[in-house]
């Protein structure tokens, strides 16, 4: 599980490494390294955004499908109940209702 503490430790470790590289190889190398890290992180978040957007779209489409299926099932149950009610009405009652 990722926690704030673990992220902070990793960022501190990364910052320490960047400082070490800066002191050993100079600011030009450090700047190039930071630019590459930024591009990698940006690419990761763009990919994450695209993937998560598709995932959420599919989630909501599935929710809508489930709602439609539930509504159809409920309508079928209501129709069956109405059919059963018709079957259970004695003939003389149904004829009486028709004459009214």
mmCIF file of C-alpha atoms in Angstrom, residues 22 25-35:
data_model
loop_
_atom_site.group_PDB
_atom_site.id
_atom_site.type_symbol
_atom_site.label_atom_id
_atom_site.label_comp_id
_atom_site.label_asym_id
_atom_site.label_seq_id
_atom_site.Cartn_x
_atom_site.Cartn_y
_atom_site.Cartn_z
ATOM 1 C CA UNK A 22 24.652 17.866 -9.354
ATOM 2 C CA UNK A 25 28.617 16.071 -12.705
ATOM 3 C CA UNK A 26 27.370 19.654 -12.716
ATOM 4 C CA UNK A 27 24.131 21.511 -13.214
ATOM 5 C CA UNK A 28 23.825 20.794 -16.957
ATOM 6 C CA UNK A 29 23.549 17.038 -16.353
ATOM 7 C CA UNK A 30 21.215 17.654 -13.408
ATOM 8 C CA UNK A 31 18.917 19.846 -15.490
ATOM 9 C CA UNK A 32 18.786 17.232 -18.245
ATOM 10 C CA UNK A 33 17.990 14.543 -15.666
ATOM 11 C CA UNK A 34 15.198 16.617 -14.113
ATOM 12 C CA UNK A 35 13.706 17.321 -17.550
#
